[in-house]
PDB file of C-alpha atoms in Angstrom:
ATOM      1  CA  LEU A 715      32.413   6.433   2.934  1.00  0.00           C
ATOM      2  CA  ASN A 716      35.883   7.853   3.519  1.00  0.00           C
ATOM      3  CA  ASP A 717      36.429   8.247  -0.236  1.00  0.00           C
ATOM      4  CA  VAL A 718      33.305  10.349  -0.654  1.00  0.00           C
ATOM      5  CA  LYS A 719      33.610  12.535   2.439  1.00  0.00           C
ATOM      6  CA  GLY A 720      34.362  16.129   1.510  1.00  0.00           C
ATOM      7  CA  GLU A 721      34.329  15.421  -2.225  1.00  0.00           C
ATOM      8  CA  GLN A 722      32.444  17.443  -4.742  1.00  0.00           C
ATOM      9  CA  CYS A 723      29.492  15.687  -6.354  1.00  0.00           C
ATOM     10  CA  THR A 724      27.692  16.456  -9.585  1.00  0.00           C
ATOM     11  CA  VAL A 725      24.023  15.993 -10.396  1.00  0.00           C
ATOM     12  CA  SER A 726      24.311  13.896 -13.546  1.00  0.00           C
ATOM     13  CA  ASP A 727      20.626  13.218 -14.230  1.00  0.00           C
ATOM     14  CA  VAL A 728      17.204  14.433 -13.115  1.00  0.00           C
ATOM     15  CA  THR A 729      14.206  12.449 -14.390  1.00  0.00           C
ATOM     16  CA  GLU A 730      10.654  13.601 -13.832  1.00  0.00           C
ATOM     17  CA  LYS A 731       7.663  11.628 -15.055  1.00  0.00           C
ATOM     18  CA  GLN A 732       3.981  11.311 -14.290  1.00  0.00           C
ATOM     19  CA  ALA A 733       2.436   7.987 -13.349  1.00  0.00           C
ATOM     20  CA  LYS A 734      -1.166   6.974 -12.833  1.00  0.00           C
ATOM     21  CA  GLY A 735      -2.629   5.160  -9.857  1.00  0.00           C
ATOM     22  CA  SER A 736      -5.848   3.244 -10.449  1.00  0.00           C
ATOM     23  CA  PRO A 737      -8.452   2.240  -7.854  1.00  0.00           C
ATOM     24  CA  SER A 738      -9.153  -1.319  -6.750  1.00  0.00           C
ATOM     25  CA  ALA A 739     -12.407  -3.139  -7.472  1.00  0.00           C
ATOM     26  CA  VAL A 740     -15.190  -3.460  -4.894  1.00  0.00           C
ATOM     27  CA  PHE A 741     -14.630  -5.830  -1.984  1.00  0.00           C
ATOM     28  CA  THR A 742     -14.830  -9.593  -2.162  1.00  0.00           C
ATOM     29  CA  THR A 743     -15.338 -11.446   1.129  1.00  0.00           C
ATOM     30  CA  SER A 744     -11.644 -12.174   1.657  1.00  0.00           C
ATOM     31  CA  ALA A 745     -10.576  -8.615   0.729  1.00  0.00           C
ATOM     32  CA  LEU A 746     -13.125  -7.198   3.190  1.00  0.00           C
ATOM     33  CA  GLN A 747     -11.921  -9.498   5.964  1.00  0.00           C
ATOM     34  CA  GLN A 748      -8.296  -8.520   5.349  1.00  0.00           C
ATOM     35  CA  ASP A 749      -8.994  -4.771   5.196  1.00  0.00           C
ATOM     36  CA  ALA A 750     -11.197  -4.790   8.303  1.00  0.00           C
ATOM     37  CA  SER A 751      -8.457  -6.648  10.181  1.00  0.00           C
ATOM     38  CA  ARG A 752      -5.773  -4.161   9.085  1.00  0.00           C
ATOM     39  CA  SER A 753      -7.885  -1.026   9.540  1.00  0.00           C
ATOM     40  CA  PHE A 754      -9.803  -1.785  12.739  1.00  0.00           C
ATOM     41  CA  GLY A 755      -8.286  -4.972  14.173  1.00  0.00           C
ATOM     42  CA  PHE A 756     -11.588  -6.813  13.677  1.00  0.00           C
ATOM     43  CA  SER A 757     -11.355 -10.602  13.801  1.00  0.00           C
ATOM     44  CA  VAL A 758     -12.716 -12.475  10.793  1.00  0.00           C
ATOM     45  CA  LYS A 759     -15.600 -13.736  12.918  1.00  0.00           C
ATOM     46  CA  ARG A 760     -16.444 -10.192  14.033  1.00  0.00           C
ATOM     47  CA  THR A 761     -16.264  -8.826  10.471  1.00  0.00           C
ATOM     48  CA  MET A 762     -18.629 -11.492   9.159  1.00  0.00           C
ATOM     49  CA  SER A 763     -21.035 -10.952  12.048  1.00  0.00           C
ATOM     50  CA  LEU A 764     -21.167  -7.189  11.369  1.00  0.00           C
ATOM     51  CA  ALA A 765     -21.501  -7.747   7.612  1.00  0.00           C
ATOM     52  CA  GLN A 766     -24.311 -10.272   8.148  1.00  0.00           C
ATOM     53  CA  LYS A 767     -26.324  -7.710  10.099  1.00  0.00           C
ATOM     54  CA  LEU A 768     -25.592  -4.939   7.572  1.00  0.00           C
ATOM     55  CA  TYR A 769     -26.853  -7.271   4.831  1.00  0.00           C
ATOM     56  CA  GLU A 770     -29.982  -8.224   6.797  1.00  0.00           C
ATOM     57  CA  GLU A 771     -30.773  -4.552   7.369  1.00  0.00           C
ATOM     58  CA  GLY A 772     -30.442  -3.889   3.624  1.00  0.00           C
ATOM     59  CA  HIS A 773     -27.384  -1.609   3.810  1.00  0.00           C
ATOM     60  CA  ILE A 774     -25.010  -3.765   1.710  1.00  0.00           C
ATOM     61  CA  THR A 775     -25.240  -6.478  -0.944  1.00  0.00           C
ATOM     62  CA  TYR A 776     -24.581 -10.133  -0.051  1.00  0.00           C
ATOM     63  CA  HIS A 777     -21.343 -10.387   1.891  1.00  0.00           C
ATOM     64  CA  ARG A 778     -20.223 -13.908   0.924  1.00  0.00           C
ATOM     65  CA  THR A 779     -18.867 -13.577  -2.594  1.00  0.00           C
ATOM     66  CA  ASP A 780     -15.662 -13.788  -4.601  1.00  0.00           C
ATOM     67  CA  SER A 781     -17.032 -11.720  -7.477  1.00  0.00           C
ATOM     68  CA  ILE A 782     -16.005  -8.127  -8.275  1.00  0.00           C
ATOM     69  CA  ALA A 783     -18.865  -7.557 -10.722  1.00  0.00           C
ATOM     70  CA  VAL A 784     -21.225  -4.636 -10.059  1.00  0.00           C
ATOM     71  CA  ALA A 785     -24.747  -4.162 -11.440  1.00  0.00           C
ATOM     72  CA  LYS A 786     -25.033  -1.538 -14.192  1.00  0.00           C
ATOM     73  CA  GLN A 787     -27.715   0.328 -12.269  1.00  0.00           C
ATOM     74  CA  ALA A 788     -25.430   0.579  -9.222  1.00  0.00           C
ATOM     75  CA  ILE A 789     -22.537   1.873 -11.375  1.00  0.00           C
ATOM     76  CA  LEU A 790     -24.777   4.605 -12.819  1.00  0.00           C
ATOM     77  CA  GLN A 791     -25.880   5.611  -9.297  1.00  0.00           C
ATOM     78  CA  MET A 792     -22.266   5.805  -8.116  1.00  0.00           C
ATOM     79  CA  ARG A 793     -21.168   7.858 -11.141  1.00  0.00           C
ATOM     80  CA  GLU A 794     -24.027  10.301 -10.624  1.00  0.00           C
ATOM     81  CA  PHE A 795     -23.140  10.635  -6.926  1.00  0.00           C
ATOM     82  CA  ILE A 796     -19.433  11.214  -7.711  1.00  0.00           C
ATOM     83  CA  GLU A 797     -20.221  13.963 -10.232  1.00  0.00           C
ATOM     84  CA  ASN A 798     -22.631  15.734  -7.873  1.00  0.00           C
ATOM     85  CA  GLU A 799     -20.429  15.374  -4.788  1.00  0.00           C
ATOM     86  CA  PHE A 800     -16.886  15.853  -6.155  1.00  0.00           C
ATOM     87  CA  GLY A 801     -17.243  17.305  -9.663  1.00  0.00           C
ATOM     88  CA  LYS A 802     -16.693  16.077 -13.215  1.00  0.00           C
ATOM     89  CA  LYS A 803     -12.901  15.850 -12.971  1.00  0.00           C
ATOM     90  CA  TYR A 804     -13.283  12.981 -10.494  1.00  0.00           C
ATOM     91  CA  LEU A 805     -15.410  10.998 -12.968  1.00  0.00           C
ATOM     92  CA  PRO A 806     -13.726   8.914 -15.695  1.00  0.00           C
ATOM     93  CA  SER A 807     -15.154   9.230 -19.198  1.00  0.00           C
ATOM     94  CA  SER A 808     -16.580   5.694 -19.108  1.00  0.00           C
ATOM     95  CA  PRO A 809     -17.592   3.303 -16.297  1.00  0.00           C
ATOM     96  CA  ARG A 810     -14.877   1.047 -14.930  1.00  0.00           C
ATOM     97  CA  ILE A 811     -15.502  -2.664 -15.515  1.00  0.00           C
ATOM     98  CA  PHE A 812     -13.333  -5.052 -13.493  1.00  0.00           C
ATOM     99  CA  SER A 813     -12.692  -8.687 -14.344  1.00  0.00           C
ATOM    100  CA  GLY A 814     -11.851 -11.284 -11.718  1.00  0.00           C
ATOM    101  CA  LYS A 815      -8.566 -13.208 -11.820  1.00  0.00           C
ATOM    102  CA  GLN A 816      -9.276 -15.761  -9.120  1.00  0.00           C
ATOM    103  CA  LYS A 817      -9.421 -19.387 -10.242  1.00  0.00           C
ATOM    104  CA  ASN A 818     -12.644 -21.305  -9.578  1.00  0.00           C
ATOM    105  CA  ALA A 819     -14.406 -18.115  -8.491  1.00  0.00           C
ATOM    106  CA  GLN A 820     -18.114 -18.568  -7.817  1.00  0.00           C
ATOM    107  CA  GLU A 821     -19.676 -15.376  -9.127  1.00  0.00           C
ATOM    108  CA  ALA A 822     -23.371 -15.840  -8.463  1.00  0.00           C
ATOM    109  CA  HIS A 823     -23.444 -12.582  -6.473  1.00  0.00           C
ATOM    110  CA  GLU A 824     -22.114  -9.075  -7.007  1.00  0.00           C
ATOM    111  CA  GLY A 825     -19.088  -7.720  -5.209  1.00  0.00           C
ATOM    112  CA  ILE A 826     -19.815  -6.147  -1.809  1.00  0.00           C
ATOM    113  CA  ARG A 827     -21.174  -2.609  -2.168  1.00  0.00           C
ATOM    114  CA  PRO A 828     -23.674  -0.276  -0.471  1.00  0.00           C
ATOM    115  CA  THR A 829     -27.253  -0.712  -1.679  1.00  0.00           C
ATOM    116  CA  VAL A 830     -27.940   3.040  -1.459  1.00  0.00           C
ATOM    117  CA  VAL A 831     -24.868   5.085  -2.352  1.00  0.00           C
ATOM    118  CA  SER A 832     -26.134   8.264  -0.690  1.00  0.00           C
ATOM    119  CA  ARG A 833     -26.389   6.552   2.718  1.00  0.00           C
ATOM    120  CA  GLN A 834     -23.536   7.745   4.945  1.00  0.00           C
ATOM    121  CA  MET A 835     -21.609   6.169   7.815  1.00  0.00           C
ATOM    122  CA  SER A 836     -23.382   8.446  10.335  1.00  0.00           C
ATOM    123  CA  ASP A 837     -26.785   7.058   9.272  1.00  0.00           C
ATOM    124  CA  VAL A 838     -25.687   3.464   9.889  1.00  0.00           C
ATOM    125  CA  SER A 839     -23.820   4.285  13.125  1.00  0.00           C
ATOM    126  CA  SER A 840     -26.841   6.030  14.656  1.00  0.00           C
ATOM    127  CA  GLN A 841     -29.092   3.137  13.691  1.00  0.00           C
ATOM    128  CA  MET A 842     -26.868   0.133  14.467  1.00  0.00           C
ATOM    129  CA  GLY A 843     -23.747   1.238  16.382  1.00  0.00           C
ATOM    130  CA  ILE A 844     -20.253   2.545  15.693  1.00  0.00           C
ATOM    131  CA  ASP A 845     -18.639  -0.758  14.585  1.00  0.00           C
ATOM    132  CA  TYR A 846     -21.354  -1.292  11.989  1.00  0.00           C
ATOM    133  CA  GLY A 847     -20.785   2.268  10.779  1.00  0.00           C
ATOM    134  CA  LYS A 848     -17.028   1.741  10.478  1.00  0.00           C
ATOM    135  CA  LEU A 849     -17.388  -1.422   8.415  1.00  0.00           C
ATOM    136  CA  TYR A 850     -20.080   0.163   6.249  1.00  0.00           C
ATOM    137  CA  ASP A 851     -17.828   3.199   5.625  1.00  0.00           C
ATOM    138  CA  LEU A 852     -14.989   0.878   4.557  1.00  0.00           C
ATOM    139  CA  ILE A 853     -17.309  -0.801   2.023  1.00  0.00           C
ATOM    140  CA  TRP A 854     -18.786   2.531   0.869  1.00  0.00           C
ATOM    141  CA  ARG A 855     -15.390   4.175   0.261  1.00  0.00           C
ATOM    142  CA  ARG A 856     -13.969   1.196  -1.628  1.00  0.00           C
ATOM    143  CA  ALA A 857     -17.065   0.859  -3.847  1.00  0.00           C
ATOM    144  CA  LEU A 858     -17.261   4.569  -4.653  1.00  0.00           C
ATOM    145  CA  ALA A 859     -13.508   4.877  -5.271  1.00  0.00           C
ATOM    146  CA  SER A 860     -13.723   2.004  -7.777  1.00  0.00           C
ATOM    147  CA  GLN A 861     -15.642   4.324 -10.153  1.00  0.00           C
ATOM    148  CA  MET A 862     -13.485   7.436  -9.681  1.00  0.00           C
ATOM    149  CA  SER A 863     -10.678   8.923 -11.806  1.00  0.00           C
ATOM    150  CA  ASP A 864      -7.057   7.797 -11.642  1.00  0.00           C
ATOM    151  CA  ALA A 865      -4.703   9.590  -9.293  1.00  0.00           C
ATOM    152  CA  LEU A 866      -1.769  11.413 -10.961  1.00  0.00           C
ATOM    153  CA  ILE A 867       1.603  11.051  -9.265  1.00  0.00           C
ATOM    154  CA  GLU A 868       4.741  12.915 -10.325  1.00  0.00           C
ATOM    155  CA  SER A 869       7.826  10.886  -9.561  1.00  0.00           C
ATOM    156  CA  THR A 870      11.359  12.305  -9.585  1.00  0.00           C
ATOM    157  CA  SER A 871      14.667  10.415  -9.708  1.00  0.00           C
ATOM    158  CA  VAL A 872      17.971  12.197  -9.103  1.00  0.00           C
ATOM    159  CA  ILE A 873      21.373  10.629  -9.827  1.00  0.00           C
ATOM    160  CA  VAL A 874      24.489  12.168  -8.283  1.00  0.00           C
ATOM    161  CA  ASP A 875      28.040  11.120  -9.201  1.00  0.00           C
ATOM    162  CA  THR A 876      31.189  11.850  -7.218  1.00  0.00           C
ATOM    163  CA  ASN A 877      34.166  13.356  -9.026  1.00  0.00           C
ATOM    164  CA  PRO A 878      37.238  11.085  -8.660  1.00  0.00           C
ATOM    165  CA  VAL A 879      40.642  12.607  -7.984  1.00  0.00           C
ATOM    166  CA  ILE A 880      42.383  13.155 -11.339  1.00  0.00           C
ATOM    167  CA  ALA A 881      45.982  11.852 -11.506  1.00  0.00           C
ATOM    168  CA  SER A 882      47.417  15.093 -12.944  1.00  0.00           C
ATOM    169  CA  GLU A 883      45.697  17.193 -10.243  1.00  0.00           C
ATOM    170  CA  ALA A 884      47.093  14.960  -7.519  1.00  0.00           C
ATOM    171  CA  LYS A 885      50.608  15.184  -8.991  1.00  0.00           C
ATOM    172  CA  GLN A 886      50.484  18.984  -9.249  1.00  0.00           C
ATOM    173  CA  SER A 887      49.328  19.397  -5.645  1.00  0.00           C
ATOM    174  CA  ILE A 888      52.196  17.187  -4.427  1.00  0.00           C
ATOM    175  CA  GLU A 889      54.831  19.158  -6.351  1.00  0.00           C
ATOM    176  CA  ASP A 890      53.750  22.355  -4.578  1.00  0.00           C
ATOM    177  CA  LEU A 891      54.508  20.883  -1.128  1.00  0.00           C
ATOM    178  CA  PRO A 892      57.803  21.127   0.839  1.00  0.00           C
ATOM    179  CA  ASP A 893      60.124  18.107   0.381  1.00  0.00           C
ATOM    180  CA  GLU A 894      59.581  16.711   3.912  1.00  0.00           C
ATOM    181  CA  LEU A 895      55.755  16.449   3.369  1.00  0.00           C
ATOM    182  CA  THR A 896      55.789  15.001  -0.155  1.00  0.00           C
ATOM    183  CA  GLY A 897      55.864  11.340   0.966  1.00  0.00           C
ATOM    184  CA  ILE A 898      52.886  11.801   3.298  1.00  0.00           C
ATOM    185  CA  ALA A 899      50.911  13.682   0.651  1.00  0.00           C
ATOM    186  CA  ALA A 900      51.635  11.069  -2.017  1.00  0.00           C
ATOM    187  CA  SER A 901      50.136   8.287   0.100  1.00  0.00           C
ATOM    188  CA  SER A 902      46.996  10.259   1.009  1.00  0.00           C
ATOM    189  CA  ALA A 903      46.366  11.700  -2.466  1.00  0.00           C
ATOM    190  CA  THR A 904      46.706   8.497  -4.451  1.00  0.00           C
ATOM    191  CA  PRO A 905      44.446   9.016  -7.448  1.00  0.00           C
ATOM    192  CA  ARG A 906      41.313   6.863  -7.781  1.00  0.00           C
ATOM    193  CA  ASN A 907      39.864   5.802 -11.084  1.00  0.00           C
ATOM    194  CA  ASP A 908      36.489   4.845  -9.566  1.00  0.00           C
ATOM    195  CA  ASN A 909      33.613   7.127  -8.742  1.00  0.00           C
ATOM    196  CA  TYR A 910      30.425   6.579  -6.780  1.00  0.00           C
ATOM    197  CA  ARG A 911      26.847   6.969  -7.846  1.00  0.00           C
ATOM    198  CA  PHE A 912      23.942   7.863  -5.570  1.00  0.00           C
ATOM    199  CA  LYS A 913      20.259   7.862  -6.365  1.00  0.00           C
ATOM    200  CA  ALA A 914      17.278   9.481  -4.644  1.00  0.00           C
ATOM    201  CA  SER A 915      13.614   9.047  -5.559  1.00  0.00           C
ATOM    202  CA  GLY A 916      10.590  11.075  -4.560  1.00  0.00           C
ATOM    203  CA  SER A 917       6.949  11.427  -5.509  1.00  0.00           C
ATOM    204  CA  VAL A 918       4.293  14.115  -5.232  1.00  0.00           C
ATOM    205  CA  LEU A 919       0.545  13.762  -5.658  1.00  0.00           C
ATOM    206  CA  VAL A 920      -0.504  16.040  -8.526  1.00  0.00           C
ATOM    207  CA  PHE A 921      -4.203  15.052  -8.633  1.00  0.00           C
ATOM    208  CA  ASP A 922      -5.797  12.932  -5.909  1.00  0.00           C
ATOM    209  CA  GLY A 923      -8.545  11.289  -8.012  1.00  0.00           C
ATOM    210  CA  PHE A 924      -9.862   8.203  -6.210  1.00  0.00           C
ATOM    211  CA  LEU A 925      -7.456   8.926  -3.326  1.00  0.00           C
ATOM    212  CA  ARG A 926      -9.846  11.751  -2.379  1.00  0.00           C
ATOM    213  CA  LEU A 927     -11.695   9.048  -0.419  1.00  0.00           C
ATOM    214  CA  ASN A 928      -8.510   7.654   1.114  1.00  0.00           C
ATOM    215  CA  PRO A 929      -5.953  10.455   1.591  1.00  0.00           C
ATOM    216  CA  GLN A 930      -3.654   8.235   3.700  1.00  0.00           C
ATOM    217  CA  ALA A 931      -3.123   5.810   0.796  1.00  0.00           C
ATOM    218  CA  LEU A 932      -0.193   7.822  -0.604  1.00  0.00           C
ATOM    219  CA  LYS A 933       2.222  10.038   1.286  1.00  0.00           C
ATOM    220  CA  ASP A 934       4.288  12.667  -0.517  1.00  0.00           C
ATOM    221  CA  ASN A 935       8.045  12.292  -0.487  1.00  0.00           C
ATOM    222  CA  GLN A 936       9.087  15.538  -2.157  1.00  0.00           C
ATOM    223  CA  LEU A 937      12.729  16.072  -3.090  1.00  0.00           C
ATOM    224  CA  PRO A 938      14.434  19.497  -3.158  1.00  0.00           C
ATOM    225  CA  LYS A 939      14.825  21.046  -6.612  1.00  0.00           C
ATOM    226  CA  PHE A 940      17.879  19.663  -8.421  1.00  0.00           C
ATOM    227  CA  VAL A 941      19.332  20.876 -11.741  1.00  0.00           C
ATOM    228  CA  SER A 942      21.310  18.546 -13.979  1.00  0.00           C
ATOM    229  CA  GLY A 943      24.990  19.530 -13.984  1.00  0.00           C
ATOM    230  CA  GLU A 944      24.971  21.446 -10.677  1.00  0.00           C
ATOM    231  CA  ASN A 945      27.687  20.719  -8.143  1.00  0.00           C
ATOM    232  CA  LEU A 946      27.003  19.529  -4.613  1.00  0.00           C
ATOM    233  CA  GLU A 947      29.242  19.058  -1.608  1.00  0.00           C
ATOM    234  CA  ALA A 948      29.118  15.817   0.373  1.00  0.00           C
ATOM    235  CA  LYS A 949      28.575  17.252   3.853  1.00  0.00           C
ATOM    236  CA  ASP A 950      27.071  14.261   5.668  1.00  0.00           C
ATOM    237  CA  ILE A 951      27.759  10.627   4.754  1.00  0.00           C
ATOM    238  CA  ARG A 952      25.893   7.829   6.500  1.00  0.00           C
ATOM    239  CA  SER A 953      25.532   4.114   5.912  1.00  0.00           C
ATOM    240  CA  ASP A 954      22.571   2.034   7.126  1.00  0.00           C
ATOM    241  CA  ALA A 955      22.748  -1.731   7.432  1.00  0.00           C
ATOM    242  CA  HIS A 956      19.757  -3.757   6.241  1.00  0.00           C
ATOM    243  CA  GLU A 957      19.317  -7.445   6.899  1.00  0.00           C
ATOM    244  CA  THR A 958      16.805  -9.719   5.241  1.00  0.00           C
ATOM    245  CA  ALA A 959      14.101 -10.326   7.824  1.00  0.00           C
ATOM    246  CA  PRO A 960      12.429 -13.718   8.257  1.00  0.00           C
ATOM    247  CA  PRO A 961       8.856 -14.016   6.954  1.00  0.00           C
ATOM    248  CA  PRO A 962       6.439 -12.381   9.405  1.00  0.00           C
ATOM    249  CA  ARG A 963       4.102 -14.555  11.448  1.00  0.00           C
ATOM    250  CA  TYR A 964       0.562 -14.906  10.190  1.00  0.00           C
ATOM    251  CA  ASN A 965      -2.190 -12.638  11.407  1.00  0.00           C
ATOM    252  CA  GLU A 966      -5.852 -12.909  10.432  1.00  0.00           C
ATOM    253  CA  ALA A 967      -5.454 -10.776   7.306  1.00  0.00           C
ATOM    254  CA  SER A 968      -2.376 -12.564   5.950  1.00  0.00           C
ATOM    255  CA  ILE A 969      -3.660 -16.075   6.663  1.00  0.00           C
ATOM    256  CA  ILE A 970      -6.862 -15.360   4.714  1.00  0.00           C
ATOM    257  CA  GLN A 971      -4.804 -13.981   1.829  1.00  0.00           C
ATOM    258  CA  THR A 972      -2.742 -17.205   1.800  1.00  0.00           C
ATOM    259  CA  LEU A 973      -5.833 -19.436   2.001  1.00  0.00           C
ATOM    260  CA  GLU A 974      -7.223 -17.599  -1.016  1.00  0.00           C
ATOM    261  CA  GLU A 975      -3.952 -17.858  -2.967  1.00  0.00           C
ATOM    262  CA  LYS A 976      -3.672 -21.597  -2.245  1.00  0.00           C
ATOM    263  CA  GLY A 977      -7.310 -22.243  -3.123  1.00  0.00           C
ATOM    264  CA  ILE A 978      -8.173 -23.499   0.370  1.00  0.00           C
ATOM    265  CA  GLY A 979     -11.754 -22.954   1.551  1.00  0.00           C
ATOM    266  CA  ARG A 980     -14.401 -20.556   0.292  1.00  0.00           C
ATOM    267  CA  PRO A 981     -15.393 -17.015   1.323  1.00  0.00           C
ATOM    268  CA  SER A 982     -18.036 -18.536   3.608  1.00  0.00           C
ATOM    269  CA  THR A 983     -15.553 -20.856   5.364  1.00  0.00           C
ATOM    270  CA  TYR A 984     -12.532 -18.624   6.119  1.00  0.00           C
ATOM    271  CA  ALA A 985     -13.965 -17.538   9.477  1.00  0.00           C
ATOM    272  CA  ALA A 986     -14.860 -21.134  10.396  1.00  0.00           C
ATOM    273  CA  ILE A 987     -11.346 -22.387   9.504  1.00  0.00           C
ATOM    274  CA  ILE A 988      -9.675 -19.817  11.773  1.00  0.00           C
ATOM    275  CA  SER A 989     -12.192 -20.409  14.607  1.00  0.00           C
ATOM    276  CA  THR A 990     -11.464 -24.147  14.487  1.00  0.00           C
ATOM    277  CA  LEU A 991      -7.697 -23.587  14.656  1.00  0.00           C
ATOM    278  CA  VAL A 992      -8.099 -21.269  17.668  1.00  0.00           C
ATOM    279  CA  ASP A 993     -10.746 -23.323  19.513  1.00  0.00           C
ATOM    280  CA  ARG A 994      -8.857 -26.640  19.356  1.00  0.00           C
ATOM    281  CA  PRO A 995      -6.303 -24.900  20.174  1.00  0.00           C
ATOM    282  CA  TYR A 996      -3.694 -25.409  17.445  1.00  0.00           C
ATOM    283  CA  PHE A 997      -2.388 -21.886  17.797  1.00  0.00           C
ATOM    284  CA  GLU A 998      -2.878 -18.874  20.034  1.00  0.00           C
ATOM    285  CA  ARG A 999      -2.931 -15.129  19.400  1.00  0.00           C
ATOM    286  CA  PHE A1000      -0.345 -12.807  20.862  1.00  0.00           C
ATOM    287  CA  GLU A1001      -0.297  -9.133  19.788  1.00  0.00           C
ATOM    288  CA  LYS A1002      -2.572 -10.091  16.836  1.00  0.00           C
ATOM    289  CA  LYS A1003      -0.060 -12.669  15.587  1.00  0.00           C
ATOM    290  CA  PHE A1004      -0.521 -16.440  15.527  1.00  0.00           C
ATOM    291  CA  PHE A1005       1.882 -18.693  17.441  1.00  0.00           C
ATOM    292  CA  PRO A1006       1.563 -22.504  17.179  1.00  0.00           C
ATOM    293  CA  THR A1007       0.883 -24.325  20.436  1.00  0.00           C
ATOM    294  CA  SER A1008       2.549 -27.648  21.327  1.00  0.00           C
ATOM    295  CA  ILE A1009      -0.703 -29.374  20.270  1.00  0.00           C
ATOM    296  CA  GLY A1010      -0.589 -27.572  16.926  1.00  0.00           C
ATOM    297  CA  VAL A1011       3.047 -28.569  16.351  1.00  0.00           C
ATOM    298  CA  SER A1012       2.271 -32.222  17.240  1.00  0.00           C
ATOM    299  CA  VAL A1013      -0.771 -32.357  14.944  1.00  0.00           C
ATOM    300  CA  ASN A1014       1.243 -30.779  12.132  1.00  0.00           C
ATOM    301  CA  ASP A1015       4.065 -33.329  12.621  1.00  0.00           C
TER     302      ASP A1015
END
């Protein structure tokens, strides 16, 4: 930090490139449970109870599934709605077809989607209540976004190099000093052969595409305009210490994700597994995180 302070820096490279962001497929059971937990703090049991009622009332397709397939008729309805509601630029040239990557997936049902794409959150909320409306809106947005255009993101990387003190420059500056100060100057102006490199990255949303339905999904981090070769002065130098944090404790969303990754249980049993662990009680919740109880630790041992 002391080496760089007050030194002149040079912008050695500015790289700008466009990247695409693609939407996710419609919800599976586990993805819905995780998203509802993160977005609204719903427990798995609560999410499945709300989804069950939404299914019974005919608002969504069957809610216990690990398939991301969508009926052709539903895709055509969604594409027509997107074009009418948002315009042609939000509609990709051909329908998006997603393929599942989960091992041993049972794909007898479609992914979770609204049965009538024109039905809005307000319609469901007025009929069934606000929590039903919130979960329906989550399903509606994800399903509709899955058939929308890619988002375009412009990313910028800037590399800045410091200019090391050149030996000849240091020698010349010392020769110009009075004799009594030469020794002090020589020790402080010892030439360095190293230089330091700094990098900054930023991104700006050029076209929102599917993010139109979820504007919070990407936040701009716009950099000032830099020109390759321009000189900068190091006015403020700061160092931040970062330590590797331990793995976070499980919450309902992350434990379901792990169950799915490990191949434990089925979409229909995730809620029952967590209920059993809480009811016994093998662990307890504190600030939405799971902490093992002494019984849980003993059983595990």
